[in-house]
């Protein structure tokens, strides 16, 4: 009977491919939109993920997410250092600065440009400015992410590191090949101006793309204070390392970090979070206070509805055309349960094909856009979610057909 069900399913190639394409579209849209949503949420906390070497983030109690930094007085740094269990604590500046570029490079000056395009020799761009502790450089890009230059060069006067993915925004007008990773060293030695202070690019690094998509600039903490308008409070965050005993498991280390974070909160009144807690807090903020989940959810739901409509309608027409065959099977003694099993087998086959092709196309789309502007990340949890959605579509499409077959009289096969 299973073989007969499959022969009936593939007998009309047009309808068979129509059902598969409907399910493929649904699986593709759900996986693609879900992956873009997950990638976008990860970008909201990219700064936290990129900042390594510290166990705790200490901040003002009113901070809601990583970009909502509320400056503190620098005396808080010494209070955190005095908490039992804190091995060391260093300052960390995070803020926005305006970078002015007066480019005199003959590659861009005097070259023709599209009508209405900005002058690439005079650029004012907002950047994400990160100030690292002058002595320890905690929070700097790891060695494998430094493409050109040395981290020690950041201690030179007026020096900065720049993220290579945003060089096109700071220095527009160059041939596209100049912005590639292997050629980014060309921009070493270029100058920008921030708050009437000169900054020289001494290193090119690779930073995760941020939610705002602004260029990321690294410098020392003391120099960062001069690159922005002076305020009484300039300390954005305190990065702290806890005193851990060797040989602890990952669960024990996490528990120890949370324990020290609680001690910091009690003794200083500041908020202290582990990196994972701060990342979760940031993502939850965007989930709760922005329309991003609703927008992506509506798109994925529309994909579900369209897939259900296409598959259901096509499956129903397929069943109507095969009513006589089902009637003949019932006349030969096939039970309703056996007939329903045949229909469910057909739905399972097209569902499996549609799911596989749809997820494969989504993965191909993600691979093609890898490293570009589009945020795309597919966690493993998204695949079973898509699978459940496709199964529901198959069930809904089958229910319409099952009812028609159950009430079918076997005598229909003998009618003219």
PDB file of N, CA, C and O in Angstrom, residues 337-371:
ATOM      1  N   UNK A 337      -8.530   3.568   8.144  1.00  0.00           N
ATOM      2  CA  UNK A 337      -7.227   3.781   8.770  1.00  0.00           C
ATOM      3  C   UNK A 337      -6.085   3.582   7.796  1.00  0.00           C
ATOM      4  O   UNK A 337      -5.107   4.334   7.786  1.00  0.00           O
ATOM      5  N   UNK A 338      -6.207   2.550   6.924  1.00  0.00           N
ATOM      6  CA  UNK A 338      -5.158   2.293   5.954  1.00  0.00           C
ATOM      7  C   UNK A 338      -5.098   3.422   4.916  1.00  0.00           C
ATOM      8  O   UNK A 338      -4.019   3.860   4.521  1.00  0.00           O
ATOM      9  N   UNK A 339      -6.265   3.902   4.492  1.00  0.00           N
ATOM     10  CA  UNK A 339      -6.306   4.997   3.527  1.00  0.00           C
ATOM     11  C   UNK A 339      -5.715   6.265   4.124  1.00  0.00           C
ATOM     12  O   UNK A 339      -4.928   6.978   3.481  1.00  0.00           O
ATOM     13  N   UNK A 340      -6.081   6.554   5.368  1.00  0.00           N
ATOM     14  CA  UNK A 340      -5.527   7.731   6.046  1.00  0.00           C
ATOM     15  C   UNK A 340      -4.016   7.599   6.174  1.00  0.00           C
ATOM     16  O   UNK A 340      -3.269   8.577   5.998  1.00  0.00           O
ATOM     17  N   UNK A 341      -3.532   6.383   6.463  1.00  0.00           N
ATOM     18  CA  UNK A 341      -2.094   6.157   6.546  1.00  0.00           C
ATOM     19  C   UNK A 341      -1.401   6.441   5.230  1.00  0.00           C
ATOM     20  O   UNK A 341      -0.280   6.980   5.201  1.00  0.00           O
ATOM     21  N   UNK A 342      -2.044   6.100   4.126  1.00  0.00           N
ATOM     22  CA  UNK A 342      -1.461   6.382   2.819  1.00  0.00           C
ATOM     23  C   UNK A 342      -1.341   7.895   2.592  1.00  0.00           C
ATOM     24  O   UNK A 342      -0.319   8.381   2.096  1.00  0.00           O
ATOM     25  N   UNK A 343      -2.380   8.622   2.960  1.00  0.00           N
ATOM     26  CA  UNK A 343      -2.350  10.080   2.774  1.00  0.00           C
ATOM     27  C   UNK A 343      -1.281  10.709   3.663  1.00  0.00           C
ATOM     28  O   UNK A 343      -0.546  11.612   3.241  1.00  0.00           O
ATOM     29  N   UNK A 344      -1.179  10.234   4.903  1.00  0.00           N
ATOM     30  CA  UNK A 344      -0.158  10.779   5.800  1.00  0.00           C
ATOM     31  C   UNK A 344       1.249  10.458   5.299  1.00  0.00           C
ATOM     32  O   UNK A 344       2.176  11.263   5.455  1.00  0.00           O
ATOM     33  N   UNK A 345       1.428   9.265   4.696  1.00  0.00           N
ATOM     34  CA  UNK A 345       2.725   8.924   4.117  1.00  0.00           C
ATOM     35  C   UNK A 345       3.074   9.884   2.983  1.00  0.00           C
ATOM     36  O   UNK A 345       4.213  10.347   2.874  1.00  0.00           O
ATOM     37  N   UNK A 346       2.087  10.183   2.152  1.00  0.00           N
ATOM     38  CA  UNK A 346       2.314  11.139   1.069  1.00  0.00           C
ATOM     39  C   UNK A 346       2.701  12.511   1.621  1.00  0.00           C
ATOM     40  O   UNK A 346       3.621  13.162   1.112  1.00  0.00           O
ATOM     41  N   UNK A 347       1.990  12.926   2.670  1.00  0.00           N
ATOM     42  CA  UNK A 347       2.298  14.222   3.274  1.00  0.00           C
ATOM     43  C   UNK A 347       3.700  14.210   3.890  1.00  0.00           C
ATOM     44  O   UNK A 347       4.428  15.209   3.815  1.00  0.00           O
ATOM     45  N   UNK A 348       4.078  13.073   4.499  1.00  0.00           N
ATOM     46  CA  UNK A 348       5.408  12.966   5.107  1.00  0.00           C
ATOM     47  C   UNK A 348       6.504  13.060   4.059  1.00  0.00           C
ATOM     48  O   UNK A 348       7.529  13.736   4.272  1.00  0.00           O
ATOM     49  N   UNK A 349       6.315  12.441   2.925  1.00  0.00           N
ATOM     50  CA  UNK A 349       7.337  12.457   1.875  1.00  0.00           C
ATOM     51  C   UNK A 349       7.528  13.864   1.333  1.00  0.00           C
ATOM     52  O   UNK A 349       8.659  14.368   1.243  1.00  0.00           O
ATOM     53  N   UNK A 350       6.424  14.541   0.973  1.00  0.00           N
ATOM     54  CA  UNK A 350       6.566  15.897   0.428  1.00  0.00           C
ATOM     55  C   UNK A 350       7.067  16.860   1.510  1.00  0.00           C
ATOM     56  O   UNK A 350       7.805  17.816   1.219  1.00  0.00           O
ATOM     57  N   UNK A 351       6.684  16.605   2.760  1.00  0.00           N
ATOM     58  CA  UNK A 351       7.175  17.452   3.850  1.00  0.00           C
ATOM     59  C   UNK A 351       8.670  17.314   4.045  1.00  0.00           C
ATOM     60  O   UNK A 351       9.388  18.302   4.241  1.00  0.00           O
ATOM     61  N   UNK A 352       9.163  16.070   3.975  1.00  0.00           N
ATOM     62  CA  UNK A 352      10.595  15.837   4.121  1.00  0.00           C
ATOM     63  C   UNK A 352      11.365  16.505   2.983  1.00  0.00           C
ATOM     64  O   UNK A 352      12.397  17.147   3.206  1.00  0.00           O
ATOM     65  N   UNK A 353      10.870  16.363   1.757  1.00  0.00           N
ATOM     66  CA  UNK A 353      11.539  16.976   0.615  1.00  0.00           C
ATOM     67  C   UNK A 353      11.507  18.508   0.707  1.00  0.00           C
ATOM     68  O   UNK A 353      12.518  19.176   0.481  1.00  0.00           O
ATOM     69  N   UNK A 354      10.352  19.056   1.042  1.00  0.00           N
ATOM     70  CA  UNK A 354      10.234  20.511   1.148  1.00  0.00           C
ATOM     71  C   UNK A 354      11.109  21.072   2.246  1.00  0.00           C
ATOM     72  O   UNK A 354      11.750  22.116   2.068  1.00  0.00           O
ATOM     73  N   UNK A 355      11.156  20.373   3.385  1.00  0.00           N
ATOM     74  CA  UNK A 355      11.995  20.828   4.500  1.00  0.00           C
ATOM     75  C   UNK A 355      13.470  20.795   4.116  1.00  0.00           C
ATOM     76  O   UNK A 355      14.215  21.764   4.346  1.00  0.00           O
ATOM     77  N   UNK A 356      13.898  19.704   3.512  1.00  0.00           N
ATOM     78  CA  UNK A 356      15.308  19.583   3.149  1.00  0.00           C
ATOM     79  C   UNK A 356      15.734  20.619   2.131  1.00  0.00           C
ATOM     80  O   UNK A 356      16.789  21.262   2.283  1.00  0.00           O
ATOM     81  N   UNK A 357      14.921  20.808   1.095  1.00  0.00           N
ATOM     82  CA  UNK A 357      15.281  21.788   0.063  1.00  0.00           C
ATOM     83  C   UNK A 357      15.237  23.201   0.625  1.00  0.00           C
ATOM     84  O   UNK A 357      16.122  24.028   0.362  1.00  0.00           O
ATOM     85  N   UNK A 358      14.205  23.507   1.429  1.00  0.00           N
ATOM     86  CA  UNK A 358      14.070  24.858   1.994  1.00  0.00           C
ATOM     87  C   UNK A 358      15.207  25.212   2.927  1.00  0.00           C
ATOM     88  O   UNK A 358      15.788  26.306   2.827  1.00  0.00           O
ATOM     89  N   UNK A 359      15.559  24.301   3.839  1.00  0.00           N
ATOM     90  CA  UNK A 359      16.663  24.563   4.765  1.00  0.00           C
ATOM     91  C   UNK A 359      17.985  24.639   4.003  1.00  0.00           C
ATOM     92  O   UNK A 359      18.854  25.471   4.313  1.00  0.00           O
ATOM     93  N   UNK A 360      18.134  23.798   2.975  1.00  0.00           N
ATOM     94  CA  UNK A 360      19.351  23.851   2.169  1.00  0.00           C
ATOM     95  C   UNK A 360      19.508  25.175   1.437  1.00  0.00           C
ATOM     96  O   UNK A 360      20.605  25.749   1.398  1.00  0.00           O
ATOM     97  N   UNK A 361      18.423  25.686   0.882  1.00  0.00           N
ATOM     98  CA  UNK A 361      18.472  26.983   0.206  1.00  0.00           C
ATOM     99  C   UNK A 361      18.776  28.109   1.189  1.00  0.00           C
ATOM    100  O   UNK A 361      19.507  29.057   0.868  1.00  0.00           O
ATOM    101  N   UNK A 362      18.206  28.008   2.398  1.00  0.00           N
ATOM    102  CA  UNK A 362      18.486  29.024   3.425  1.00  0.00           C
ATOM    103  C   UNK A 362      19.962  28.991   3.820  1.00  0.00           C
ATOM    104  O   UNK A 362      20.592  30.044   3.994  1.00  0.00           O
ATOM    105  N   UNK A 363      20.519  27.792   3.962  1.00  0.00           N
ATOM    106  CA  UNK A 363      21.939  27.678   4.298  1.00  0.00           C
ATOM    107  C   UNK A 363      22.807  28.229   3.171  1.00  0.00           C
ATOM    108  O   UNK A 363      23.827  28.895   3.425  1.00  0.00           O
ATOM    109  N   UNK A 364      22.411  27.979   1.922  1.00  0.00           N
ATOM    110  CA  UNK A 364      23.155  28.509   0.781  1.00  0.00           C
ATOM    111  C   UNK A 364      23.088  30.036   0.766  1.00  0.00           C
ATOM    112  O   UNK A 364      24.093  30.712   0.504  1.00  0.00           O
ATOM    113  N   UNK A 365      21.926  30.573   1.082  1.00  0.00           N
ATOM    114  CA  UNK A 365      21.770  32.027   1.157  1.00  0.00           C
ATOM    115  C   UNK A 365      22.675  32.610   2.231  1.00  0.00           C
ATOM    116  O   UNK A 365      23.332  33.634   2.029  1.00  0.00           O
ATOM    117  N   UNK A 366      22.723  31.942   3.384  1.00  0.00           N
ATOM    118  CA  UNK A 366      23.583  32.417   4.464  1.00  0.00           C
ATOM    119  C   UNK A 366      25.051  32.360   4.105  1.00  0.00           C
ATOM    120  O   UNK A 366      25.828  33.257   4.452  1.00  0.00           O
ATOM    121  N   UNK A 367      25.455  31.312   3.388  1.00  0.00           N
ATOM    122  CA  UNK A 367      26.850  31.186   2.976  1.00  0.00           C
ATOM    123  C   UNK A 367      27.219  32.257   1.957  1.00  0.00           C
ATOM    124  O   UNK A 367      28.331  32.804   1.987  1.00  0.00           O
ATOM    125  N   UNK A 368      26.292  32.562   1.057  1.00  0.00           N
ATOM    126  CA  UNK A 368      26.547  33.572   0.032  1.00  0.00           C
ATOM    127  C   UNK A 368      26.679  34.970   0.633  1.00  0.00           C
ATOM    128  O   UNK A 368      27.417  35.813   0.105  1.00  0.00           O
ATOM    129  N   UNK A 369      25.942  35.231   1.699  1.00  0.00           N
ATOM    130  CA  UNK A 369      25.961  36.570   2.309  1.00  0.00           C
ATOM    131  C   UNK A 369      26.925  36.653   3.486  1.00  0.00           C
ATOM    132  O   UNK A 369      26.956  37.668   4.185  1.00  0.00           O
ATOM    133  N   UNK A 370      27.702  35.598   3.709  1.00  0.00           N
ATOM    134  CA  UNK A 370      28.617  35.563   4.842  1.00  0.00           C
ATOM    135  C   UNK A 370      29.659  36.674   4.742  1.00  0.00           C
ATOM    136  O   UNK A 370      30.255  36.889   3.694  1.00  0.00           O
ATOM    137  N   UNK A 371      29.835  37.401   5.846  1.00  0.00           N
ATOM    138  CA  UNK A 371      30.811  38.478   5.866  1.00  0.00           C
ATOM    139  C   UNK A 371      30.300  39.790   5.308  1.00  0.00           C
ATOM    140  O   UNK A 371      31.042  40.770   5.268  1.00  0.00           O
TER     141      UNK A 371
END
